[in-house]
């Protein structure tokens, strides 16, 4: 009985304590509470971290008219084995295998499995390209290590450098448009800088083509230094890659190499034969120099002064045309009236002369008759 009484007493005390604490809990509930911020998925963080890591080799390709970045399954497996620290962000799933991790990424639509668009070997090649430039979505969205390509399906975080460039490009375009109003010295710097950059690019392309032609004719090897310099879809780092890719094509026949070498020599001789002479080159150089001088010497002040001079010349021309159409006067009489008077005077003088000549001829005839009548 004593035990039951003690239990009842303790139960009542507990209820009293709950009753005392209840108002405090109600007041805390009625007070403002901030909802906890939604946590980002650990696999999303893991995918962003892996994509930003330069140790995982990746390339860019076109998939359904969209430019995507993708990696290979075997490279991902090697990356996970050599860099176990990147899996720490997964928490309890950090001990998962690479296959399970990629399958989870596929289920969360963070990556998508792709396949090469062209599955046949191109003419002149021994095997398919290791990094195809065109992809399509694979029907089976499961991880395979050997022949699997996986494209990232989320937008990459914008870096600080990209943010700065997004503000610089509009300013650069505006600066190009304002080139005519630059001071003369700035125009000189811009002109020679652009000309030097253009000359460097053209020289690099010609040297690259010459090296390729010589090695292809002599050794039958396809060696392109700066292999991505003409690529339309590539990153800046891949664009500046110097070493050529491994030649996977068949070695060309010596007959084809000899034929193309002969054609190249004939083209060079033909261009040399029809090259312009010194006089033609001098005329062309003078013409180009005049054009460049006109561009460099142009300024808003000269343009405004030229417009004013042209306006003054137009006014002078209009005034001259007006005075040329008006009839000038001489002492209050127009030129037409003076000409009429002169014409009348001339006509009168002509009539007087004719009359005088007629009278003289009549007198001469009378004299001749008189002499002939005398004995």
Coordinates of C-alpha atoms in Angstrom, one line a residue:
X1 CA 0.0 0.0 0.0
X2 CA 2.8 2.3 0.8
X3 CA 4.4 1.7 -2.5
X4 CA 1.1 2.4 -4.3
X5 CA 0.7 5.6 -2.4
X6 CA 4.2 6.7 -3.3
X7 CA 3.6 5.9 -7.0
X8 CA 0.3 7.9 -6.9
X9 CA 2.1 10.9 -5.3
X10 CA 4.9 10.8 -7.8
X11 CA 2.3 10.6 -10.7
X12 CA 0.5 13.6 -9.3
X13 CA 3.7 15.5 -9.0
X14 CA 4.6 14.7 -12.6
X15 CA 1.2 15.9 -13.8
X16 CA 1.7 19.1 -11.9
X17 CA 5.1 19.7 -13.4
X18 CA 3.6 19.1 -16.9
X19 CA 0.8 21.5 -16.2
X20 CA 3.3 24.1 -15.1
X21 CA 5.5 23.6 -18.2
X22 CA 2.5 23.5 -20.6
X23 CA 2.0 27.3 -20.7
X24 CA 5.6 27.9 -21.5
X25 CA 5.4 25.4 -24.4
X26 CA 2.2 27.1 -25.7
X27 CA 3.9 30.5 -25.5
X28 CA 6.8 29.1 -27.5
X29 CA 4.5 27.7 -30.1
X30 CA 2.6 31.0 -30.5
X31 CA 5.9 32.8 -30.9
X32 CA 7.5 33.3 -34.4
X33 CA 9.6 30.4 -35.5
X34 CA 11.8 30.2 -38.6
X35 CA 11.5 27.2 -40.9
X36 CA 14.8 25.4 -41.3
X37 CA 16.4 26.0 -44.7
X38 CA 16.0 23.1 -47.0
X39 CA 19.2 21.2 -47.1
X40 CA 20.8 20.6 -50.5
X41 CA 21.0 17.0 -51.6
X42 CA 24.3 15.4 -50.9
X43 CA 24.4 13.9 -54.3
X44 CA 23.9 17.3 -55.9
X45 CA 26.8 18.6 -53.9
X46 CA 28.9 15.6 -54.8
X47 CA 28.1 16.0 -58.5
X48 CA 29.1 19.7 -58.4
X49 CA 32.3 18.9 -56.6
X50 CA 33.2 16.1 -59.0
X51 CA 32.4 18.2 -62.1
X52 CA 34.6 21.1 -60.8
X53 CA 37.5 18.7 -60.2
X54 CA 39.9 18.9 -63.1
X55 CA 41.3 15.4 -62.4
X56 CA 38.2 13.8 -64.0
X57 CA 38.7 14.1 -67.7
X58 CA 35.7 15.4 -69.6
X59 CA 34.9 16.7 -73.1
X60 CA 32.2 18.7 -74.8
X61 CA 29.8 17.3 -77.5
X62 CA 26.5 18.0 -79.2
X63 CA 23.5 16.0 -78.0
X64 CA 20.1 16.8 -79.6
X65 CA 21.3 20.2 -80.8
X66 CA 22.6 21.0 -77.3
X67 CA 26.1 21.4 -76.1
X68 CA 26.8 19.1 -73.1
X69 CA 29.8 18.1 -71.0
X70 CA 30.4 14.4 -70.6
X71 CA 32.8 11.9 -69.1
X72 CA 33.5 8.2 -69.6
X73 CA 32.5 5.4 -67.1
X74 CA 36.0 4.0 -66.9
X75 CA 37.5 7.4 -66.1
X76 CA 34.9 7.9 -63.3
X77 CA 35.8 4.6 -61.7
X78 CA 39.5 5.4 -61.8
X79 CA 38.8 8.9 -60.4
X80 CA 36.8 7.5 -57.4
X81 CA 39.5 5.0 -56.6
X82 CA 42.4 7.5 -56.7
X83 CA 40.4 10.3 -55.0
X84 CA 38.5 8.8 -52.1
X85 CA 38.2 12.1 -50.3
X86 CA 35.5 13.3 -52.7
X87 CA 33.2 10.7 -51.3
X88 CA 33.3 12.1 -47.8
X89 CA 30.5 14.5 -48.8
X90 CA 28.1 11.5 -49.2
X91 CA 28.1 10.8 -45.5
X92 CA 26.8 7.3 -44.9
X93 CA 27.0 6.4 -48.6
X94 CA 30.7 7.2 -48.9
X95 CA 31.5 3.5 -49.0
X96 CA 29.4 2.8 -52.0
X97 CA 31.0 1.5 -55.2
X98 CA 31.4 3.7 -58.3
X99 CA 28.6 1.8 -60.0
X100 CA 26.1 2.4 -57.2
X101 CA 27.0 6.1 -57.1
X102 CA 26.5 6.6 -60.8
X103 CA 23.2 4.7 -60.7
X104 CA 22.0 7.0 -57.9
X105 CA 23.1 10.0 -60.0
X106 CA 21.1 8.6 -62.9
X107 CA 18.0 8.1 -60.7
X108 CA 18.2 11.7 -59.5
X109 CA 18.6 13.0 -63.1
X110 CA 22.0 14.6 -62.3
X111 CA 23.6 12.7 -65.2
X112 CA 22.3 10.8 -68.2
X113 CA 23.8 7.9 -70.1
X114 CA 24.7 8.7 -73.7
X115 CA 25.9 6.8 -76.7
X116 CA 27.8 7.8 -79.8
X117 CA 25.7 9.0 -82.7
X118 CA 27.8 7.5 -85.4
X119 CA 28.5 3.9 -84.6
X120 CA 30.5 3.0 -87.8
X121 CA 34.1 3.6 -88.5
X122 CA 34.7 6.5 -90.8
X123 CA 36.7 5.9 -94.0
X124 CA 40.4 6.1 -93.3
X125 CA 40.1 5.3 -89.6
X126 CA 41.0 2.1 -87.9
X127 CA 38.6 2.4 -84.9
X128 CA 35.9 4.6 -83.4
X129 CA 36.9 7.9 -81.7
X130 CA 37.5 7.7 -78.0
X131 CA 35.7 11.0 -77.5
X132 CA 32.9 11.4 -80.0
X133 CA 31.7 14.9 -80.9
X134 CA 28.0 13.9 -81.4
X135 CA 26.0 11.9 -78.8
X136 CA 22.5 10.6 -78.4
X137 CA 20.5 9.4 -75.3
X138 CA 21.0 5.7 -74.6
X139 CA 17.9 3.5 -74.1
X140 CA 19.3 1.8 -71.0
X141 CA 20.0 4.2 -68.2
X142 CA 22.4 2.0 -66.1
X143 CA 26.1 2.3 -65.4
X144 CA 28.6 0.5 -67.6
X145 CA 32.3 1.0 -67.2
X146 CA 33.7 0.0 -70.6
X147 CA 31.6 1.8 -73.2
X148 CA 29.5 4.2 -71.2
X149 CA 29.3 8.0 -71.7
X150 CA 27.6 10.2 -69.1
X151 CA 26.6 13.8 -69.6
X152 CA 26.0 16.2 -66.7
X153 CA 22.3 17.4 -66.6
X154 CA 22.6 20.4 -64.3
X155 CA 24.0 23.9 -65.0
X156 CA 27.5 24.5 -63.9
X157 CA 28.1 27.1 -61.2
X158 CA 29.2 30.4 -62.7
X159 CA 32.8 31.2 -61.7
X160 CA 34.0 34.6 -60.8
X161 CA 36.0 34.9 -64.0
X162 CA 32.8 34.2 -66.1
X163 CA 30.9 36.8 -64.1
X164 CA 33.6 39.4 -64.8
X165 CA 33.6 38.6 -68.5
X166 CA 29.9 39.0 -68.7
X167 CA 30.3 42.6 -67.7
X168 CA 33.5 43.2 -69.8
X169 CA 32.1 41.9 -73.1
X170 CA 29.4 44.7 -73.5
X171 CA 32.1 47.3 -72.6
X172 CA 34.4 45.8 -75.2
X173 CA 31.7 46.0 -77.9
X174 CA 31.0 49.6 -77.0
X175 CA 34.7 50.4 -77.2
X176 CA 34.9 48.9 -80.7
X177 CA 31.9 51.0 -81.9
X178 CA 33.6 54.2 -80.6
X179 CA 36.9 53.5 -82.4
X180 CA 36.5 56.4 -84.9
X181 CA 36.4 59.0 -82.1
X182 CA 39.6 57.7 -80.4
X183 CA 42.7 59.9 -80.2
X184 CA 45.3 59.4 -82.9
X185 CA 47.7 57.6 -80.7
X186 CA 45.0 55.2 -79.4
X187 CA 44.1 54.4 -83.0
X188 CA 47.7 53.6 -83.8
X189 CA 47.9 51.2 -80.8
X190 CA 44.6 49.5 -81.6
X191 CA 45.5 49.2 -85.3
X192 CA 48.9 47.6 -84.8
X193 CA 47.7 45.3 -82.1
X194 CA 44.9 43.9 -84.2
X195 CA 47.2 43.7 -87.2
X196 CA 49.8 41.8 -85.2
X197 CA 47.2 39.4 -83.7
X198 CA 45.8 38.7 -87.2
X199 CA 49.3 38.2 -88.6
X200 CA 50.1 35.8 -85.8
X201 CA 47.0 33.7 -86.3
X202 CA 47.5 33.5 -90.1
X203 CA 51.2 32.6 -89.7
X204 CA 50.3 29.9 -87.1
X205 CA 47.7 28.3 -89.4
X206 CA 50.1 28.4 -92.4
X207 CA 53.0 26.9 -90.4
X208 CA 50.6 24.3 -88.9
X209 CA 49.4 23.3 -92.4
X210 CA 53.0 23.2 -93.8
X211 CA 54.2 20.9 -91.0
X212 CA 51.2 18.6 -91.6
X213 CA 51.8 18.5 -95.3
X214 CA 55.6 17.7 -95.0
X215 CA 55.0 15.0 -92.4
X216 CA 52.1 13.5 -94.4
X217 CA 54.1 13.4 -97.6
X218 CA 57.3 12.1 -96.2
X219 CA 56.2 9.8 -93.3
X220 CA 52.5 9.3 -94.0
X221 CA 51.6 10.6 -90.5
X222 CA 48.7 13.0 -89.7
X223 CA 50.2 15.4 -87.2
X224 CA 48.2 18.5 -86.4
X225 CA 49.7 20.8 -83.8
X226 CA 47.0 22.8 -81.9
X227 CA 44.4 20.1 -83.0
X228 CA 41.4 22.1 -81.6
X229 CA 42.3 25.5 -83.0
X230 CA 39.6 25.3 -85.6
X231 CA 37.0 23.5 -83.4
X232 CA 33.6 25.2 -83.1
X233 CA 32.6 23.6 -79.8
X234 CA 35.5 23.5 -77.4
X235 CA 36.7 25.0 -74.2
X236 CA 39.5 27.6 -73.9
X237 CA 41.8 25.1 -72.3
X238 CA 41.3 22.6 -75.1
X239 CA 41.6 25.3 -77.7
X240 CA 45.2 26.0 -76.5
X241 CA 46.3 22.4 -76.4
X242 CA 49.5 22.1 -78.3
X243 CA 50.3 18.4 -78.7
X244 CA 48.5 16.6 -81.5
X245 CA 46.2 13.6 -80.9
X246 CA 47.3 10.1 -81.6
X247 CA 46.9 9.2 -85.3
X248 CA 44.3 6.4 -85.5
X249 CA 43.9 6.3 -89.2
X250 CA 45.4 4.1 -91.8
X251 CA 48.7 5.1 -93.4
X252 CA 48.0 6.6 -96.9
X253 CA 49.5 5.0 -100.0
X254 CA 52.7 6.4 -101.5
X255 CA 50.9 7.0 -104.8
X256 CA 48.4 9.4 -103.2
X257 CA 51.1 11.2 -101.3
X258 CA 53.1 11.6 -104.5
X259 CA 50.1 12.9 -106.4
X260 CA 49.2 15.5 -103.8
X261 CA 52.9 16.6 -103.5
X262 CA 53.0 17.2 -107.2
X263 CA 49.8 19.2 -107.1
X264 CA 51.1 21.3 -104.3
X265 CA 54.3 22.1 -106.2
X266 CA 52.4 23.0 -109.4
X267 CA 50.1 25.3 -107.4
X268 CA 53.0 27.1 -105.8
X269 CA 54.7 27.5 -109.2
X270 CA 51.5 28.8 -110.8
X271 CA 51.0 31.4 -108.0
X272 CA 54.6 32.5 -108.3
X273 CA 54.3 32.9 -112.1
X274 CA 51.1 35.1 -111.8
X275 CA 52.3 37.1 -108.8
X276 CA 52.0 40.9 -109.2
X277 CA 55.0 42.9 -110.2
X278 CA 56.7 45.6 -108.1
X279 CA 54.6 48.4 -109.7
X280 CA 51.3 46.7 -108.9
X281 CA 52.4 45.9 -105.4
X282 CA 53.4 49.5 -104.9
X283 CA 50.0 50.8 -106.2
X284 CA 48.1 48.4 -104.0
X285 CA 50.3 49.4 -101.0
X286 CA 49.7 53.1 -101.6
X287 CA 45.9 52.5 -101.9
X288 CA 45.8 50.6 -98.7
X289 CA 48.0 53.2 -97.0
X290 CA 45.6 56.0 -98.1
X291 CA 42.6 54.1 -96.7
X292 CA 44.3 53.6 -93.4
X293 CA 45.4 57.2 -93.2
X294 CA 41.8 58.3 -93.9
X295 CA 40.6 56.1 -91.0
X296 CA 43.3 57.3 -88.6
X297 CA 43.0 61.0 -89.4
X298 CA 39.3 61.1 -89.2
X299 CA 37.9 63.0 -86.2
X300 CA 34.6 64.6 -85.2
X301 CA 36.0 68.1 -85.6
X302 CA 37.1 67.4 -89.2
X303 CA 33.8 65.8 -89.9
X304 CA 31.9 68.9 -88.6
X305 CA 34.2 71.3 -90.4
X306 CA 33.8 69.3 -93.6
X307 CA 30.0 69.5 -93.3
X308 CA 30.2 73.3 -92.8
X309 CA 32.4 73.7 -95.8
X310 CA 30.1 71.6 -97.9
X311 CA 27.1 73.6 -96.8
X312 CA 28.9 76.9 -97.7
X313 CA 29.8 75.4 -101.1
X314 CA 26.1 74.4 -101.7
X315 CA 24.9 77.9 -100.8
X316 CA 27.5 79.4 -103.2
X317 CA 26.4 77.1 -106.0
X318 CA 22.8 78.0 -105.5
X319 CA 23.5 81.7 -105.5
X320 CA 25.5 81.3 -108.8
X321 CA 22.8 79.4 -110.4
X322 CA 20.2 82.1 -109.5
X323 CA 22.4 84.9 -110.9
X324 CA 23.1 83.0 -114.1
X325 CA 19.4 82.7 -114.8
X326 CA 18.6 86.4 -114.1
X327 CA 19.0 89.0 -117.0
X328 CA 21.7 91.5 -116.2
X329 CA 20.9 95.2 -117.0
X330 CA 23.1 98.0 -118.4
X331 CA 22.0 101.5 -117.2
X332 CA 18.5 100.3 -116.5
X333 CA 18.0 98.4 -119.8
X334 CA 18.2 94.7 -120.1
X335 CA 20.7 93.0 -122.4
X336 CA 17.8 92.0 -124.7
X337 CA 16.8 95.6 -125.2
X338 CA 20.4 96.6 -125.8
X339 CA 20.8 93.8 -128.3
X340 CA 17.5 94.9 -130.1
X341 CA 18.9 98.5 -130.4
X342 CA 22.2 97.3 -131.7
X343 CA 20.4 95.1 -134.2
X344 CA 18.2 98.0 -135.4
X345 CA 21.3 100.3 -135.8
X346 CA 23.1 97.6 -137.7
X347 CA 20.1 97.1 -140.0
X348 CA 19.8 100.9 -140.6
X349 CA 23.5 101.1 -141.4
X350 CA 23.2 98.2 -143.8
X351 CA 20.3 99.8 -145.6
X352 CA 22.2 103.1 -145.9
X353 CA 25.3 101.3 -147.3
X354 CA 23.1 99.5 -149.8
X355 CA 21.4 102.6 -150.9
X356 CA 24.7 104.5 -151.3
X357 CA 26.1 101.7 -153.4
X358 CA 23.0 101.6 -155.6
X359 CA 23.2 105.3 -156.2
X360 CA 26.9 105.1 -157.2
X361 CA 26.2 102.3 -159.6
X362 CA 23.3 104.3 -161.3
X363 CA 25.6 107.3 -161.7
X364 CA 28.3 105.2 -163.3
X365 CA 25.8 103.7 -165.7
X366 CA 24.7 107.2 -166.8
X367 CA 28.2 108.3 -167.5
X368 CA 28.8 105.3 -169.7
X369 CA 25.7 106.1 -171.8
X370 CA 26.7 109.7 -172.2
X371 CA 30.2 108.8 -173.5
X372 CA 28.8 106.2 -175.9
X373 CA 26.3 108.8 -177.4
X374 CA 29.0 111.4 -178.1
X375 CA 30.5 111.3 -181.6

